[in-house]
Coordinates of C-alpha atoms in Angstrom, one line a residue:
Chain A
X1 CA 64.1 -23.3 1.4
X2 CA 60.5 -22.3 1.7
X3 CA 58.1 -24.1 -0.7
X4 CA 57.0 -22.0 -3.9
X5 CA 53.1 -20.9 -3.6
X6 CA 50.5 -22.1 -6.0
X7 CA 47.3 -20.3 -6.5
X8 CA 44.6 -20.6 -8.4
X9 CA 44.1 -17.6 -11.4
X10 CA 40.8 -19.0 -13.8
X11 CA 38.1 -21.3 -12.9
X12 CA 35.7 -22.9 -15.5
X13 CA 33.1 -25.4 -15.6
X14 CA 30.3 -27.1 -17.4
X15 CA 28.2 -29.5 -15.2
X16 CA 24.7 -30.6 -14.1
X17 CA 23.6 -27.3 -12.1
X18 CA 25.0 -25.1 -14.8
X19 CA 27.7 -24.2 -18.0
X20 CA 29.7 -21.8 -16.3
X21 CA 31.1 -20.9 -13.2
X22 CA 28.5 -17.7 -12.4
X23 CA 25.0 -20.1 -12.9
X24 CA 26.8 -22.8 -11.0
X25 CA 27.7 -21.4 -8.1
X26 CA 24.1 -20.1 -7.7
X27 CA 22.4 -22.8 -8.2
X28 CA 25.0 -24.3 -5.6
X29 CA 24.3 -22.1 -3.0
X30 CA 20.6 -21.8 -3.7
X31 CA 20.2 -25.6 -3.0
X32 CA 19.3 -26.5 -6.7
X33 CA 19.5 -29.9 -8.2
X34 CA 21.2 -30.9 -11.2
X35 CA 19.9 -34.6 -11.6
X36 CA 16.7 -35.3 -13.6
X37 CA 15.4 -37.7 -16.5
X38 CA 17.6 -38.5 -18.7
X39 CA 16.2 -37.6 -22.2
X40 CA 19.0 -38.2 -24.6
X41 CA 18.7 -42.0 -25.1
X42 CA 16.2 -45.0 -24.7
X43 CA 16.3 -45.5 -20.6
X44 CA 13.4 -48.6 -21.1
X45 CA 16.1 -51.7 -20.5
X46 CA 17.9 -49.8 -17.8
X47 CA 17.5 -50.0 -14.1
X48 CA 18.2 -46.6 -13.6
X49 CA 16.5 -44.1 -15.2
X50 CA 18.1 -40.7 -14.4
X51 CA 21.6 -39.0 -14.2
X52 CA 23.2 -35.6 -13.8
X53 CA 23.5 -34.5 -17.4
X54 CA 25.1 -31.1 -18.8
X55 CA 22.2 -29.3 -20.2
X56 CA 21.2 -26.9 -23.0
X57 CA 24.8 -27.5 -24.5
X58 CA 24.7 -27.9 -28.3
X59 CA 28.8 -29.2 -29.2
X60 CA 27.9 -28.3 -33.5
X61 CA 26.9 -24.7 -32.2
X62 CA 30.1 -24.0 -30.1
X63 CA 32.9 -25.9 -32.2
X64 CA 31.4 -25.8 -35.5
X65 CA 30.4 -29.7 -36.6
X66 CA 33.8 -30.1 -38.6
X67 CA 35.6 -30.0 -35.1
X68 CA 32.7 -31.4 -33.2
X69 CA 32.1 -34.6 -34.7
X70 CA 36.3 -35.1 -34.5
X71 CA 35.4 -35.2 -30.2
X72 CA 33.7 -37.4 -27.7
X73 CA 31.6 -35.3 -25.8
X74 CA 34.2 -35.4 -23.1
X75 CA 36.4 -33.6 -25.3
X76 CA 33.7 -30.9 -26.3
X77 CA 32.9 -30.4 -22.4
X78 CA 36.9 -30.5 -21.5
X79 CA 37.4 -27.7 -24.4
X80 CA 34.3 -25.3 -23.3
X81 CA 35.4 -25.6 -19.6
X82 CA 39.2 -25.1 -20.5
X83 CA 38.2 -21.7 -22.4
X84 CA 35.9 -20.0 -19.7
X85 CA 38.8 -20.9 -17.0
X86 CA 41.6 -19.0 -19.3
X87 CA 39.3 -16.5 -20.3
X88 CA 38.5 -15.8 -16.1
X89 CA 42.5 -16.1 -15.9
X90 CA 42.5 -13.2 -18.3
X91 CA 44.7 -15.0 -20.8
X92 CA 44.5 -14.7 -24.2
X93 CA 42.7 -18.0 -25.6
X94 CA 44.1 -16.5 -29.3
X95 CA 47.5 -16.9 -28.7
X96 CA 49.3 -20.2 -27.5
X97 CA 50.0 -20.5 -24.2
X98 CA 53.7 -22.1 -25.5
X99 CA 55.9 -24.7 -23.8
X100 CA 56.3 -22.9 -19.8
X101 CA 52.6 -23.9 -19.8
X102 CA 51.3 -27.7 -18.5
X103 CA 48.1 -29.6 -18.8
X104 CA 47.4 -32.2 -16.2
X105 CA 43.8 -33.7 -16.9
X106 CA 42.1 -36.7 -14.8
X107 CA 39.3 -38.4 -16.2
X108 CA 37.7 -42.5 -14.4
X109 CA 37.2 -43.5 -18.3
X110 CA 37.7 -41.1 -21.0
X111 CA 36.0 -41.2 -24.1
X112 CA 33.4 -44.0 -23.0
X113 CA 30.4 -42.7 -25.6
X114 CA 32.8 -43.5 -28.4
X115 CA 33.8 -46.8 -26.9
X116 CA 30.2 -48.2 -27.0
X117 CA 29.1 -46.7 -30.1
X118 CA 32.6 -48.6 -32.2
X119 CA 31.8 -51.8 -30.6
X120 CA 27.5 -51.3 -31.8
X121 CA 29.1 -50.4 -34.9
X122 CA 31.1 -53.4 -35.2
X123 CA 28.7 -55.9 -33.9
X124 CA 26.0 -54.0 -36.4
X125 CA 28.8 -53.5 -39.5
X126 CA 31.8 -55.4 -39.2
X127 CA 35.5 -54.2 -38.4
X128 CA 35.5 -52.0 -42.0
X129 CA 33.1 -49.4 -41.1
X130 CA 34.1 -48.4 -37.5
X131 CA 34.7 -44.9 -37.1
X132 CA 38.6 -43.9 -37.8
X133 CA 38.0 -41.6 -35.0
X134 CA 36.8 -44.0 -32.6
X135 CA 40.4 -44.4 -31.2
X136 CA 41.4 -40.7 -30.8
X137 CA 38.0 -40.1 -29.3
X138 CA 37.9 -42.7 -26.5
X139 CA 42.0 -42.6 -25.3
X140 CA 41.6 -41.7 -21.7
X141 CA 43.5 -38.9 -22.8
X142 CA 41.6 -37.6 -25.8
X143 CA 40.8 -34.4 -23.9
X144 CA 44.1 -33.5 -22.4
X145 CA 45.2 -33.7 -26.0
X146 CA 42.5 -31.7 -27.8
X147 CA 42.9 -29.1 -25.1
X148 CA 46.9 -29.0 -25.6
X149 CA 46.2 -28.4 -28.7
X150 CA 43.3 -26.0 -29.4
X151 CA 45.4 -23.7 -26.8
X152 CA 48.8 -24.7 -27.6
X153 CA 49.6 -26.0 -24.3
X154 CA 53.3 -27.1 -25.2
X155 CA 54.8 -27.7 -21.7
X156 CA 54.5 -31.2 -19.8
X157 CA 51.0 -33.2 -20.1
X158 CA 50.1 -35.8 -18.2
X159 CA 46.5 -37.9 -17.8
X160 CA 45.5 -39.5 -14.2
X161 CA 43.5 -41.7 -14.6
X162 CA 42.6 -43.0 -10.8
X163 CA 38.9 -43.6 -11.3
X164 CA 36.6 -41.0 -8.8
X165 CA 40.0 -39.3 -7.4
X166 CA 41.3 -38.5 -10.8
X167 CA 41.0 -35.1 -11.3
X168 CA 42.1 -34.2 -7.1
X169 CA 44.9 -36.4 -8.3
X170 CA 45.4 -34.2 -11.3
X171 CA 45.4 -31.1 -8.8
X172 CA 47.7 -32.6 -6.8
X173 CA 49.8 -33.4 -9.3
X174 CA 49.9 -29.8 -10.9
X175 CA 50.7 -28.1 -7.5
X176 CA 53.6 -30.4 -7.4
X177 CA 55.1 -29.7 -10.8
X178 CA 54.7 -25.7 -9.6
X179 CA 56.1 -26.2 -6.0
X180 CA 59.3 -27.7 -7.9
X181 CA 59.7 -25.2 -10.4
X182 CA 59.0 -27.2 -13.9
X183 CA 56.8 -24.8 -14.7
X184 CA 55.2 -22.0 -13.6
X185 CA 51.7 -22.4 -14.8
X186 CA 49.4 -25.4 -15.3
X187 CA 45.9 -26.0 -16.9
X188 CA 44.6 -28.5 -14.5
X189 CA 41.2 -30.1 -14.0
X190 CA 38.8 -33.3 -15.1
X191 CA 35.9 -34.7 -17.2
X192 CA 33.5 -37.0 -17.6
X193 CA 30.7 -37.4 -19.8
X194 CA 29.8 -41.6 -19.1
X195 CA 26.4 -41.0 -18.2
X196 CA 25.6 -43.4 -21.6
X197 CA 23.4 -46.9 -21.5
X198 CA 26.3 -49.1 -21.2
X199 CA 28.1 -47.6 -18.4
X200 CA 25.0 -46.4 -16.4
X201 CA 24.1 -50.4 -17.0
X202 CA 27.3 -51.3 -15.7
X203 CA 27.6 -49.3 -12.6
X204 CA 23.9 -50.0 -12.1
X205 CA 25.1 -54.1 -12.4
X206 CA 27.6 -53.6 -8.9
X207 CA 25.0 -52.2 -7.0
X208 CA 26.4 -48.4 -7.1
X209 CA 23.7 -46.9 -8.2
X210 CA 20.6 -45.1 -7.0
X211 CA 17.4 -46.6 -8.3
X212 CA 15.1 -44.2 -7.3
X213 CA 13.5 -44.0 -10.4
X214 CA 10.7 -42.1 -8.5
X215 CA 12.4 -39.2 -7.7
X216 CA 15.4 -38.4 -9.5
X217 CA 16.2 -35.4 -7.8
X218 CA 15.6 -36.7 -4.3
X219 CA 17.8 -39.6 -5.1
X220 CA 21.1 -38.2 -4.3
X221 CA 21.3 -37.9 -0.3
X222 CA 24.4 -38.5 1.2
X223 CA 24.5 -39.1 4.8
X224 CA 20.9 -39.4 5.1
X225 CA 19.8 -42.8 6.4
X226 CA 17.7 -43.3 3.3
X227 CA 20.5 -43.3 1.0
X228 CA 20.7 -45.7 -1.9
X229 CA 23.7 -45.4 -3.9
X230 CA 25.5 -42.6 -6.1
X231 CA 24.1 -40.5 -9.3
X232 CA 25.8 -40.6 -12.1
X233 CA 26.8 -37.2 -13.4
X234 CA 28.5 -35.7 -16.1
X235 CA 31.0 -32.6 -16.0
X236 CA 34.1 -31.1 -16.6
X237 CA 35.9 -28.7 -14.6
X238 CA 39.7 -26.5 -14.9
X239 CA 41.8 -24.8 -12.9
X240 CA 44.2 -22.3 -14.0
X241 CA 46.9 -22.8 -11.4
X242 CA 50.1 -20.8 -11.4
X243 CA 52.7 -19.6 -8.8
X244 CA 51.9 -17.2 -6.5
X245 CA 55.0 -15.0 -8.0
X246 CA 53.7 -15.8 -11.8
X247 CA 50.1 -14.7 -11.0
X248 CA 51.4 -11.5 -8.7
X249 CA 53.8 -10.6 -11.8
X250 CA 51.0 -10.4 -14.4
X251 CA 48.4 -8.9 -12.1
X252 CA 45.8 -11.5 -12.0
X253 CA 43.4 -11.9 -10.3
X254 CA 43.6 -14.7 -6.9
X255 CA 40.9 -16.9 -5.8
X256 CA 43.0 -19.0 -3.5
X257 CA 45.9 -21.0 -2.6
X258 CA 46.6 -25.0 -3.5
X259 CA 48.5 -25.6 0.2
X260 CA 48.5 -29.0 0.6
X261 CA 47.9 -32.4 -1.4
X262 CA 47.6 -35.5 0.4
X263 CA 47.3 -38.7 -2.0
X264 CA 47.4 -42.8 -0.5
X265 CA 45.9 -46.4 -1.5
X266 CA 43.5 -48.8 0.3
X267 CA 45.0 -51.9 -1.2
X268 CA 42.3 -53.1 0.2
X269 CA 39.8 -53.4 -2.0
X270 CA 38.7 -52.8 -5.6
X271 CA 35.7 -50.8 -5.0
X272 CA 34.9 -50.9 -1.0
X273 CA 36.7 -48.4 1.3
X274 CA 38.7 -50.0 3.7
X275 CA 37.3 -50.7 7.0
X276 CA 37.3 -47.2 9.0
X277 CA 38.7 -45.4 6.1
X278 CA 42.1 -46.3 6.9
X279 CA 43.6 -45.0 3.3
X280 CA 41.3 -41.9 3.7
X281 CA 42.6 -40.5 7.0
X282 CA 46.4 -41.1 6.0
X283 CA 45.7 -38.8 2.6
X284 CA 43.8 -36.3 4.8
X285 CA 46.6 -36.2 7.1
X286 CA 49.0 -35.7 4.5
X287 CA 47.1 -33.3 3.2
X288 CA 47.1 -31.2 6.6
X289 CA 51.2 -31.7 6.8
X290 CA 51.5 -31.2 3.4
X291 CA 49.4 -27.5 4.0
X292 CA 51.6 -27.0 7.1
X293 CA 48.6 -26.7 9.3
X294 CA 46.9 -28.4 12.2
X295 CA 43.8 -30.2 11.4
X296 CA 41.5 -27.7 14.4
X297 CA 42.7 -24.5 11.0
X298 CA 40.2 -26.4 8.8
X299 CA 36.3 -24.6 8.6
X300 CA 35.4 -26.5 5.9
X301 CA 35.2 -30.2 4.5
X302 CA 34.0 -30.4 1.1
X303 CA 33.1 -34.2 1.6
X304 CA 33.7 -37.1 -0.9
X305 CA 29.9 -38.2 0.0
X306 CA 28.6 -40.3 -2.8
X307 CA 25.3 -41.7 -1.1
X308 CA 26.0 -44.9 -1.2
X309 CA 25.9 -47.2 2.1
X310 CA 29.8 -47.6 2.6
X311 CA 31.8 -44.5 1.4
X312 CA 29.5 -42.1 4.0
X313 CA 29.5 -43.8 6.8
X314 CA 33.1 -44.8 6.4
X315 CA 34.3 -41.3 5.4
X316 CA 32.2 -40.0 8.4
X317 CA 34.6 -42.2 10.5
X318 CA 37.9 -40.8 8.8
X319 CA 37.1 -37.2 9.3
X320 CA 36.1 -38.1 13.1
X321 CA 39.7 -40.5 13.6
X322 CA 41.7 -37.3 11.8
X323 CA 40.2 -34.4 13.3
X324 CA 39.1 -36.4 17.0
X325 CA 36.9 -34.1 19.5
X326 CA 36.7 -31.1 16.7
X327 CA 34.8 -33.6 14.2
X328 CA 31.8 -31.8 15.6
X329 CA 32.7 -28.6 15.3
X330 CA 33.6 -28.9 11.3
X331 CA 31.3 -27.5 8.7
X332 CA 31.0 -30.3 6.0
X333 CA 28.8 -30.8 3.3
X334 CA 28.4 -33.8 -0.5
X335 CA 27.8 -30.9 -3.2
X336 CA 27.3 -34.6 -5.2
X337 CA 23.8 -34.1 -3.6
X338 CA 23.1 -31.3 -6.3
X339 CA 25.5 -32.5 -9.2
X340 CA 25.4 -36.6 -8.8
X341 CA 28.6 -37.7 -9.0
X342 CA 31.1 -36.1 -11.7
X343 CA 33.4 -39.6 -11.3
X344 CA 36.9 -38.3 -12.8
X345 CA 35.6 -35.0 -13.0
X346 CA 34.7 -34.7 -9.3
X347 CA 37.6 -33.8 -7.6
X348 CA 38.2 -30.8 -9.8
X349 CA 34.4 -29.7 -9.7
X350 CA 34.9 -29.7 -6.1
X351 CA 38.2 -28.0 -5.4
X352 CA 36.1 -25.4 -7.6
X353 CA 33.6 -25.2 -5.0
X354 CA 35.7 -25.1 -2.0
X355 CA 38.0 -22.2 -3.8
X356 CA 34.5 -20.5 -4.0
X357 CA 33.0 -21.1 -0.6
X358 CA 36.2 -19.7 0.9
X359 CA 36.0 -16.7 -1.7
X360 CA 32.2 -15.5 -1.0
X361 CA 31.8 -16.9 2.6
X362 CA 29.4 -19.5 1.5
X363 CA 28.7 -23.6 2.0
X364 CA 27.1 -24.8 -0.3
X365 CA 24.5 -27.6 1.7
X366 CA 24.3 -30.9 1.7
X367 CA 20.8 -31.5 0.1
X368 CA 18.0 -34.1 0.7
X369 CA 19.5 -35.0 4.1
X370 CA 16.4 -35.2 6.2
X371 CA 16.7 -38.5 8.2
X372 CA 19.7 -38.7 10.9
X373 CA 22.0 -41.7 10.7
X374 CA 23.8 -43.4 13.6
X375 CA 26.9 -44.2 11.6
X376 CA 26.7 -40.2 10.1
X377 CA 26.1 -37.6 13.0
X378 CA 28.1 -35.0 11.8
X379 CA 27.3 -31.4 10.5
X380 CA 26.8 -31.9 7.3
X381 CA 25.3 -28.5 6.6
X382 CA 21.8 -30.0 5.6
X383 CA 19.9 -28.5 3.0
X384 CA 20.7 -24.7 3.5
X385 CA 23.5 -23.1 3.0
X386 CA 25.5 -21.6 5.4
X387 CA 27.1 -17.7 5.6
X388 CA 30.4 -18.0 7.7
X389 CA 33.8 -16.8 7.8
X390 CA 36.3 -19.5 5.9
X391 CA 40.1 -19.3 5.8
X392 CA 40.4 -22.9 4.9
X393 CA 38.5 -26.0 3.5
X394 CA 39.5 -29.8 2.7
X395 CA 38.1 -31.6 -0.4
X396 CA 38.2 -35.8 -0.3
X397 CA 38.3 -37.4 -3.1
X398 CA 38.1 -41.5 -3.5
X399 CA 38.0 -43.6 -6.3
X400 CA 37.2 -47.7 -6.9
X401 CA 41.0 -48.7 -7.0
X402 CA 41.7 -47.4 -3.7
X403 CA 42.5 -44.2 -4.9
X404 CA 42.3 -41.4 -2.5
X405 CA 43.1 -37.8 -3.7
X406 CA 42.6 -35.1 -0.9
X407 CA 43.5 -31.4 -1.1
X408 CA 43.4 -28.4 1.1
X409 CA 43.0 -24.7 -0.2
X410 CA 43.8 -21.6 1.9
X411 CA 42.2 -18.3 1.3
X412 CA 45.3 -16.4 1.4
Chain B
X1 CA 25.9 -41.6 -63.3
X2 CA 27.1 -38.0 -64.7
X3 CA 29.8 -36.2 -63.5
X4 CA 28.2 -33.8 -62.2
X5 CA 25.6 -36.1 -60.0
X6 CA 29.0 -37.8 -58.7
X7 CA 30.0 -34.4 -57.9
X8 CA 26.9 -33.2 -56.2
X9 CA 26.7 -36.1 -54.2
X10 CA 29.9 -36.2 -52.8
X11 CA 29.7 -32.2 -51.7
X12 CA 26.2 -33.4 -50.2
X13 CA 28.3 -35.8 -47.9
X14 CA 31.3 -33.5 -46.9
X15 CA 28.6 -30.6 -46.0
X16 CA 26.0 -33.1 -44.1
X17 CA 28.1 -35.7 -43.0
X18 CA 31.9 -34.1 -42.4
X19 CA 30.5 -30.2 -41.6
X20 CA 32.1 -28.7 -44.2
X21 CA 30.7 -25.2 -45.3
X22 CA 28.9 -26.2 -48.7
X23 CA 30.7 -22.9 -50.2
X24 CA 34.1 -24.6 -49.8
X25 CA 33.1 -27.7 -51.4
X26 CA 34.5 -27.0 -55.7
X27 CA 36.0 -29.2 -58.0
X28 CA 39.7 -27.5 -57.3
X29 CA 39.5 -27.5 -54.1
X30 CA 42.1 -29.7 -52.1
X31 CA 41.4 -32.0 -49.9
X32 CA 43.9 -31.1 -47.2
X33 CA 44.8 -27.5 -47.2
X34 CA 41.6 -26.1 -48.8
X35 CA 38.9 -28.3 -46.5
X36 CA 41.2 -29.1 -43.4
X37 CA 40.7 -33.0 -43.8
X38 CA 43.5 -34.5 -42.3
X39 CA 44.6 -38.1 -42.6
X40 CA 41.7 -39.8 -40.5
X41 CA 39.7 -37.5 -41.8
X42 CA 40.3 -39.1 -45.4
X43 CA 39.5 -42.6 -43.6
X44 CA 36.3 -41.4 -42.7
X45 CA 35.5 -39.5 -46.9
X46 CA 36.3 -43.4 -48.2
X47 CA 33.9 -44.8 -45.8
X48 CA 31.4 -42.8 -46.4
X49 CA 32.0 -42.6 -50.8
X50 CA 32.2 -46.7 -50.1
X51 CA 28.5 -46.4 -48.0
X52 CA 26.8 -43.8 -50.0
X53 CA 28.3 -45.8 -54.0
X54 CA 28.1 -49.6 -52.9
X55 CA 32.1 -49.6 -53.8
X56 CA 35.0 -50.7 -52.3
X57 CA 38.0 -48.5 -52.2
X58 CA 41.9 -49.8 -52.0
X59 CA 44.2 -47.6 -50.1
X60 CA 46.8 -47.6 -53.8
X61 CA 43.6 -46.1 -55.6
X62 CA 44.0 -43.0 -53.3
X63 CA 47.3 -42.3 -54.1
X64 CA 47.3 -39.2 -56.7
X65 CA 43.7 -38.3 -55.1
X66 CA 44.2 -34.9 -53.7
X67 CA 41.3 -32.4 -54.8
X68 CA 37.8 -33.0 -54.9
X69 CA 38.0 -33.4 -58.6
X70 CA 40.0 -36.1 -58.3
X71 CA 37.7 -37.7 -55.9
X72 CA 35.0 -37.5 -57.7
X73 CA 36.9 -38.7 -61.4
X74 CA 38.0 -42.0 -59.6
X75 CA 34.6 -42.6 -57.8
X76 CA 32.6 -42.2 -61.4
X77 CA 35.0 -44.7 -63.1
X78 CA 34.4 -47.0 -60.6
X79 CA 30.5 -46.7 -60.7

């Protein structure tokens, strides 16, 4: 029996480079950088200085403050994103969507803002004044349950929770619940809004981090020699992914098919890639057989590429050990260059980005790559974007844990 | 402290600190149905009556507190 179809009906996002879909992708294409001086706290005791932060996004003005103070911010940034990708979807965001509708949601560590600002409060206060909210607001999955139910998602929820692969996991996961026929529709996507003193602090502590303090928007360059370490970012992004029949029935509109999901471990390591990226190629792999296709179909990679030391050049090696003599040949590029890195949010920004390329015809670059590594000679599509035919594209996802979440999307 | 000051003091923290639209905020009006506090919600009105009145609050005095009224006719015996 052939395999149902998944495609992909409503795309929405709110992220560094822009707070919908439309100001994204242009900002994508035109090379743009998200990341910049981060303004909304005190940055003095911190190492790094700068993150990808949603702008110009006020959470009182779009909710109302009754609602808004109820959220973290991951919840106000999962809701926004939610209603533009239903709204695209042409669904009607009055009416519940009702139980033959699913949510599957990845974040790398939920409501974190709220997490910090109970404990301040009960080092500052004591136990009896922290927030009665604090515990709905920093759940892993507060937003997959103030998403269910602002749109009455009634159907099957889960939260994945598999650090930077979390939201290709929650993809992945979705397209699986469709192929088997549990239901025929499923609200599927990411967030995270950590970019907060504690967990910037934190990351900064394991040496992840870029400390170019000097020049935030240079200081995401993946694959360049120069590279220092990822960029924090902050984002969420959804899918509205339904069966090809479902989609066909109600005359929606298609901007591509889910084909295949490929998902394996390390167990290697807790936050280094495995020598080679051993775990990588077996999910890409999976991926390709899971998509029914042979890796020399693939125009486009939509890279994991973080910047930092070990995941590029290590990726670079699984993409050249998976798709051997037409490595070369491949069009890749990080899109983290322009948005940092969205962390559980990632894989869904980026399956956005590869359902787009193939769309419009367009890869987005690979910015401030400008000096040549040994360990990374690939075509990473460097600072320009690049007009080409695309049938189909590959998005990698990894996450500390050993997590790796890759997906491959087919025009039609 | 007057009723009334009670009064105005407690709509002053639903509208600032809880959102609420200041129109909403009467004597009758319930807590639940009427301004869409829910259970944690109500968590949150005793902290802030027990910040903003330097009193403390037991869970059995909440009992037959259901309107604003009644809110603000247990918080000005306590005062």
């Amino acid at each position: 029996m052939s395999k149902r179809r998944v495609v992909v009906t409503g795309l929405g996002t709110i992220n560094p480079l822009g707070n919908n879909v439309s100001d994204t992708w242009n900002n994508l294409i035109n090379g743009v950088s998200g990341v910049d001086y981060i303004n909304s706290f005190d940055t003095d005791e911190l190492p790094v200085k700068f993150a990808g932060e949603v702008k110009n996004f006020d959470a009182n003005e779009y909710l109302g403050k009754q609602q808004a103070r109820k959220l973290d911010r991951s919840g106000h940034l999962s809701i926004h994103a939610t209603e533009e990708a239903l709204k695209d979807a042409g669904l009607d965001t009055e009416e519940r969507l009702g139980s033959e509708v699913g949510i599957v949601f990845g974040t790398g560590i939920g409501g974190i803002g709220a997490t910090e600002q109970a404990v301040r409060t009960y080092d500052e206060r004591g136990a009896s004044r922290i927030n009665p909210l604090a515990i709905t607001q920093l759940m892993p999955n507060s937003s997959t349950g103030q998403v269910a139910i602002k749109f009455g998602i009634e159907g099957p929820s889960l939260t994945i929770t598999t650090a930077c692969a979390a939201s290709a996991n929650a993809i992945g996961e979705a397209k699986n619940m469709i192929q088997n026929g549990i239901v025929d529709m499923v609200i599927a996507g990411g967030t995270e809004s950590g970019t907060t003193a504690m967990t910037i602090g934190a990351f900064a502590q394991i040496r992840a981090l870029s400390t170019n303090n000097e020049n935030p928007k240079e200081a995401c360059r993946p694959f360049d020699k120069n590279r220092d370490g990822f960029v924090m970012g902050e984002g969420s992004t959804v899918l509205v992914m339904e069966s090809e029949e479902s989609a066909k029935k109600r005359g929606a509109n298609i901007y591509g098919y889910i084909s295949g999901y490929g998902a394996t471990t390390d167990a290697h390591h807790i936050t280094a890639p495995a020598e080679g990226g051993k775990g990588a190629v077996e999910a890409m792999k999976k991926a390709l057989a899971d998509a029914e296709i042979s890796n020399e179909e693939v125009d486009y990679i939509n890279a994991h590429g973080t910047s930092t030391p070990a995941n590029d050049k290590n990726e670079t090696a699984a993409i050249k050990t998976v798709f051997g003599d037409m490595a070369h040949q491949l069009n890749i590029s990080s899109t983290k260059s322009m948005t940092g890195h969205l962390l559980g949010g990632g894989g869904a920004f980026e399956s956005l980005v590869s359902l787009l390329s193939l769309k419009n015809n367009i890869i987005p670059p690979t910015i401030n790559l400008n000096n040549p590594d040994e360990d990374c000679d690939l075509n990473y599509t460097p600072n320009v974007a690049l007009k080409k035919d695309l049938s189909i594209a590959m998005s990698n996802s990894f996450g500390f844990g050993g997590h790796n979440g890759v997906l491959v999307f087919k025009k039609d | 402290m007057e009723l009334n000051e009670v009064f105005e003091k407690v709509k002053g923290l639903f509208v600032e600190d809880l959102g609420i639209d200041e129109s909403k905020v009467t004597m009758e009006a319930k807590l639940e149905e009427d301004l869409e506090i829910d259970s944690l919600g109500i968590v949150e009105v005793v902290m802030a009556f027990e910040d903003e009145f330097e009193i403390e609050i037991d869970d059995d005095e909440l009992a037959d507190v259901s309107t604003v009224g009644q809110a603000v006719n247990l918080l000005h015996s306590k005062i």
